[in-house]
Coordinates of C-alpha atoms in Angstrom, one line a residue:
Chain A
X1 CA 18.5 14.3 -6.5
X2 CA 20.9 11.7 -5.1
X3 CA 23.2 9.1 -6.5
X4 CA 25.8 6.5 -5.3
X5 CA 29.0 5.5 -7.0
X6 CA 30.7 2.3 -6.0
X7 CA 34.3 2.1 -7.3
X8 CA 35.1 -1.4 -8.5
X9 CA 32.5 -3.9 -9.4
X10 CA 34.8 -6.7 -8.3
X11 CA 37.4 -6.6 -5.5
X12 CA 39.6 -9.5 -4.5
X13 CA 41.5 -9.8 -1.2
X14 CA 43.4 -12.5 0.5
X15 CA 42.0 -14.1 3.7
X16 CA 43.2 -12.0 6.6
X17 CA 43.8 -8.9 4.6
X18 CA 42.1 -5.6 4.9
X19 CA 38.8 -5.2 3.1
X20 CA 38.1 -1.7 1.6
X21 CA 35.0 -1.1 -0.5
X22 CA 34.6 2.4 -1.8
X23 CA 31.4 4.4 -1.9
X24 CA 30.8 8.0 -2.9
X25 CA 27.5 9.7 -2.8
X26 CA 25.8 12.9 -3.9
X27 CA 22.7 14.2 -2.1
X28 CA 21.0 17.6 -2.1
X29 CA 20.0 17.1 1.5
X30 CA 21.8 15.7 4.6
X31 CA 22.0 12.0 3.7
X32 CA 21.3 8.8 5.4
X33 CA 23.9 6.2 4.3
X34 CA 23.7 2.4 4.3
X35 CA 25.7 -0.6 3.5
X36 CA 23.9 -3.9 2.6
X37 CA 25.3 -7.3 1.9
X38 CA 23.8 -9.9 -0.4
X39 CA 24.7 -13.6 -0.4
X40 CA 23.9 -15.7 -3.5
X41 CA 20.2 -16.3 -4.0
X42 CA 19.2 -14.2 -1.0
X43 CA 17.9 -10.8 -0.3
X44 CA 19.9 -7.9 1.0
X45 CA 20.9 -7.6 4.7
X46 CA 21.8 -4.4 6.4
X47 CA 25.4 -4.2 7.6
X48 CA 25.4 -0.7 9.0
X49 CA 23.9 2.7 8.6
X50 CA 24.7 6.3 9.3
X51 CA 22.0 8.8 10.1
X52 CA 23.4 11.5 12.4
X53 CA 26.0 11.7 15.2
X54 CA 29.2 9.7 15.2
X55 CA 30.7 9.5 11.8
X56 CA 32.4 6.2 12.4
X57 CA 29.7 3.5 12.3
X58 CA 30.2 0.0 13.4
X59 CA 28.1 -2.8 11.9
X60 CA 27.7 -6.5 12.0
X61 CA 30.4 -9.1 11.2
X62 CA 33.3 -6.7 12.1
X63 CA 32.5 -4.2 9.4
X64 CA 32.7 -0.4 9.9
X65 CA 32.3 2.7 7.7
X66 CA 33.2 6.3 8.1
X67 CA 31.1 9.2 6.9
X68 CA 33.3 11.9 5.5
X69 CA 31.1 14.8 4.4
X70 CA 34.0 16.8 2.9
X71 CA 34.8 13.8 0.6
X72 CA 31.2 12.7 0.2
X73 CA 32.4 9.2 0.9
X74 CA 31.2 6.3 3.0
X75 CA 33.8 3.6 2.5
X76 CA 33.3 0.2 4.1
X77 CA 36.2 -1.5 5.8
X78 CA 37.0 -4.7 7.8
X79 CA 40.5 -5.2 9.2
X80 CA 40.7 -8.9 8.4
X81 CA 38.8 -10.7 5.6
X82 CA 37.2 -14.0 6.2
X83 CA 36.1 -16.5 3.6
X84 CA 32.5 -16.0 4.7
X85 CA 32.7 -12.3 3.7
X86 CA 32.6 -13.3 0.0
X87 CA 29.4 -11.7 -1.2
X88 CA 28.1 -8.6 -3.0
X89 CA 28.0 -5.4 -1.1
X90 CA 25.7 -2.4 -1.9
X91 CA 26.0 1.1 -0.7
X92 CA 22.8 3.2 -0.5
X93 CA 21.8 6.7 0.1
X94 CA 18.6 8.4 1.2
X95 CA 17.7 11.9 2.1
X96 CA 16.9 12.5 5.7
X97 CA 13.3 13.0 6.5
X98 CA 10.2 11.2 5.5
X99 CA 9.3 9.9 2.0
X100 CA 12.8 9.9 0.7
X101 CA 13.6 7.4 -1.9
X102 CA 16.6 5.0 -1.3
X103 CA 19.1 4.9 -4.1
X104 CA 21.4 1.9 -4.4
X105 CA 24.9 1.7 -5.9
X106 CA 25.6 -0.9 -8.6
X107 CA 27.3 -3.2 -6.1
X108 CA 30.8 -4.6 -5.4
X109 CA 31.4 -8.3 -5.5
X110 CA 34.0 -9.3 -2.9
X111 CA 36.1 -12.3 -3.5
X112 CA 38.2 -13.7 -0.7
X113 CA 41.2 -15.8 -1.7
X114 CA 42.4 -18.5 0.7
Chain B
X1 CA 9.4 -11.3 14.5
X2 CA 8.9 -13.0 11.2
X3 CA 10.9 -11.5 8.4
X4 CA 9.7 -10.3 5.0
X5 CA 8.1 -13.0 3.0
X6 CA 7.7 -13.1 -0.8
X7 CA 5.7 -15.5 -2.8
X8 CA 6.2 -17.3 -5.0
X9 CA 10.0 -17.8 -4.8
X10 CA 10.3 -18.9 -8.4
X11 CA 8.1 -18.3 -11.4
X12 CA 8.3 -19.1 -15.1
X13 CA 6.1 -17.3 -17.5
X14 CA 6.0 -16.8 -21.3
X15 CA 6.1 -13.5 -23.2
X16 CA 2.8 -11.7 -23.2
X17 CA 1.5 -13.1 -20.0
X18 CA 1.0 -11.2 -16.8
X19 CA 2.3 -12.0 -13.3
X20 CA 1.5 -11.0 -9.8
X21 CA 4.1 -11.1 -7.0
X22 CA 3.2 -10.9 -3.3
X23 CA 5.1 -9.4 -0.4
X24 CA 4.2 -9.6 3.3
X25 CA 6.2 -7.1 5.4
X26 CA 7.5 -7.4 8.9
X27 CA 4.7 -7.0 11.4
X28 CA 4.2 -3.3 12.2
X29 CA 6.0 -2.1 9.1
X30 CA 3.9 0.2 6.9
X31 CA 6.3 0.9 4.1
X32 CA 6.9 -1.6 1.3
X33 CA 9.4 -1.0 -1.6
X34 CA 9.9 -3.1 -4.7
X35 CA 13.2 -3.5 -6.6
X36 CA 14.2 -5.2 -9.8
X37 CA 17.7 -6.8 -9.8
X38 CA 19.4 -7.9 -13.0
X39 CA 23.0 -8.6 -13.7
X40 CA 23.2 -5.8 -16.3
X41 CA 21.2 -3.1 -14.5
X42 CA 21.8 -3.9 -10.9
X43 CA 19.3 -3.0 -8.3
X44 CA 16.6 -0.7 -9.7
X45 CA 13.9 0.9 -7.6
X46 CA 10.3 0.2 -8.8
X47 CA 8.0 1.9 -6.3
X48 CA 7.3 2.4 -2.6
X49 CA 4.0 2.2 -0.8
X50 CA 3.2 3.6 2.6
X51 CA -0.1 3.2 4.2
X52 CA -1.7 2.1 0.9
X53 CA -0.4 5.1 -1.0
X54 CA 2.3 5.1 -3.6
X55 CA 4.9 7.5 -2.3
X56 CA 7.8 7.1 -4.8
X57 CA 8.1 5.6 -8.2
X58 CA 11.1 4.6 -10.3
X59 CA 11.5 4.9 -14.1
X60 CA 9.6 1.8 -15.2
X61 CA 6.9 1.5 -17.9
X62 CA 3.3 1.4 -16.9
X63 CA 3.3 -2.3 -17.3
X64 CA 4.7 -2.4 -13.8
X65 CA 2.1 -1.6 -11.2
X66 CA 1.6 -2.3 -7.5
X67 CA -0.7 -1.8 -4.6
X68 CA -0.7 -2.1 -0.9
X69 CA -3.5 -3.4 1.3
X70 CA -4.7 -2.2 4.6
X71 CA -2.7 -4.9 6.4
X72 CA 0.4 -3.5 4.6
X73 CA 0.8 -6.6 2.4
X74 CA 1.8 -5.5 -1.1
X75 CA 1.4 -7.0 -4.6
X76 CA 3.3 -6.1 -7.7
X77 CA 1.9 -6.8 -11.2
X78 CA 3.7 -6.9 -14.5
X79 CA 1.5 -7.1 -17.6
X80 CA 2.5 -8.1 -21.1
X81 CA 5.7 -9.7 -20.0
X82 CA 8.9 -9.2 -22.1
X83 CA 12.0 -11.3 -22.1
X84 CA 13.8 -8.4 -20.4
X85 CA 11.6 -8.6 -17.4
X86 CA 13.4 -11.7 -16.3
X87 CA 15.0 -10.7 -13.0
X88 CA 15.0 -11.1 -9.2
X89 CA 12.3 -9.0 -7.7
X90 CA 13.0 -7.9 -4.2
X91 CA 10.6 -6.5 -1.7
X92 CA 11.7 -4.5 1.3
X93 CA 9.8 -3.3 4.3
X94 CA 10.5 -0.5 6.8
X95 CA 8.7 1.1 9.6
X96 CA 8.7 4.5 8.0
X97 CA 8.5 5.8 4.5
X98 CA 11.9 6.3 2.9
X99 CA 15.2 6.9 4.6
X100 CA 14.8 4.1 7.1
X101 CA 16.4 0.7 7.3
X102 CA 14.9 -1.6 4.8
X103 CA 14.5 -5.3 5.5
X104 CA 14.6 -7.4 2.4
X105 CA 12.8 -10.5 1.5
X106 CA 14.5 -13.4 -0.3
X107 CA 13.0 -12.3 -3.6
X108 CA 11.0 -13.8 -6.4
X109 CA 13.0 -15.1 -9.3
X110 CA 11.0 -14.5 -12.5
X111 CA 12.0 -16.1 -15.8
X112 CA 10.2 -15.1 -18.9
X113 CA 10.5 -17.5 -21.9

C-alpha cells in the first residue's frame, strides 16, 4: 500500500521568495517519487522524479526536491518564485518495479504575489 | 514525438447517457492510465492498461470501463452517466507499466447535465 500527503492545499509566496511545497509519502516498497505541475485547463507535466541514486533531484524550471528516507519526505523547492510558477503541484509515489500503481497527492495550488 | 492526444476535448451529456473517451499515447508507449480529476476529490486513478491488459484498477463502479487496442490506443467508457461524473478525465502514457514517468494528455472535460 502507498499514499501521499501534501501539506497545504494552498500556498502563497511573494515573487522572488523561496518556494517550499511539502510532500510526505508512505510505501511498503522502495518508492519512486514524482512532482508534476498542472497549469489551468491543461494536463500534468513532469517536473522531476526520484528513482534511485542521488537523493537531491533537479528538475525543470529551477525546481528541485530532496528524497529523505528517514523522514519519508520529498519536498519541492525553488529558491526564487516567478509569476509563471503559479499553478497546481502534485506529488506522486509509485513502488519500484513493474506494474506498480502511481498514487497522487491531493495537490497544492501555488499563488505568487507580485 | 507527438504528445498524448485525447478526444474529444469537451463533451456535454445528460444523465443516463453513456460516453466514450479516446486516448492516443506517445508512439512506442505501451502503458495507458486513466484518471478522473474533480475539485472535491482531486486526481483519482481509474485504471491502467499495458499491452491490451488491465494491470491496475482504482475504486470506481463498474459503470467505468476501458480497453486498449493493439496499437496502444485506449478508450474509456462510462455508462449510465450521473451528475457526479462531471470531471476532467486525464489520460497518461508511459513506456513501462507503473512506476515510470507518465506523460499526460490535455484531458477531456465531461459535463453531465
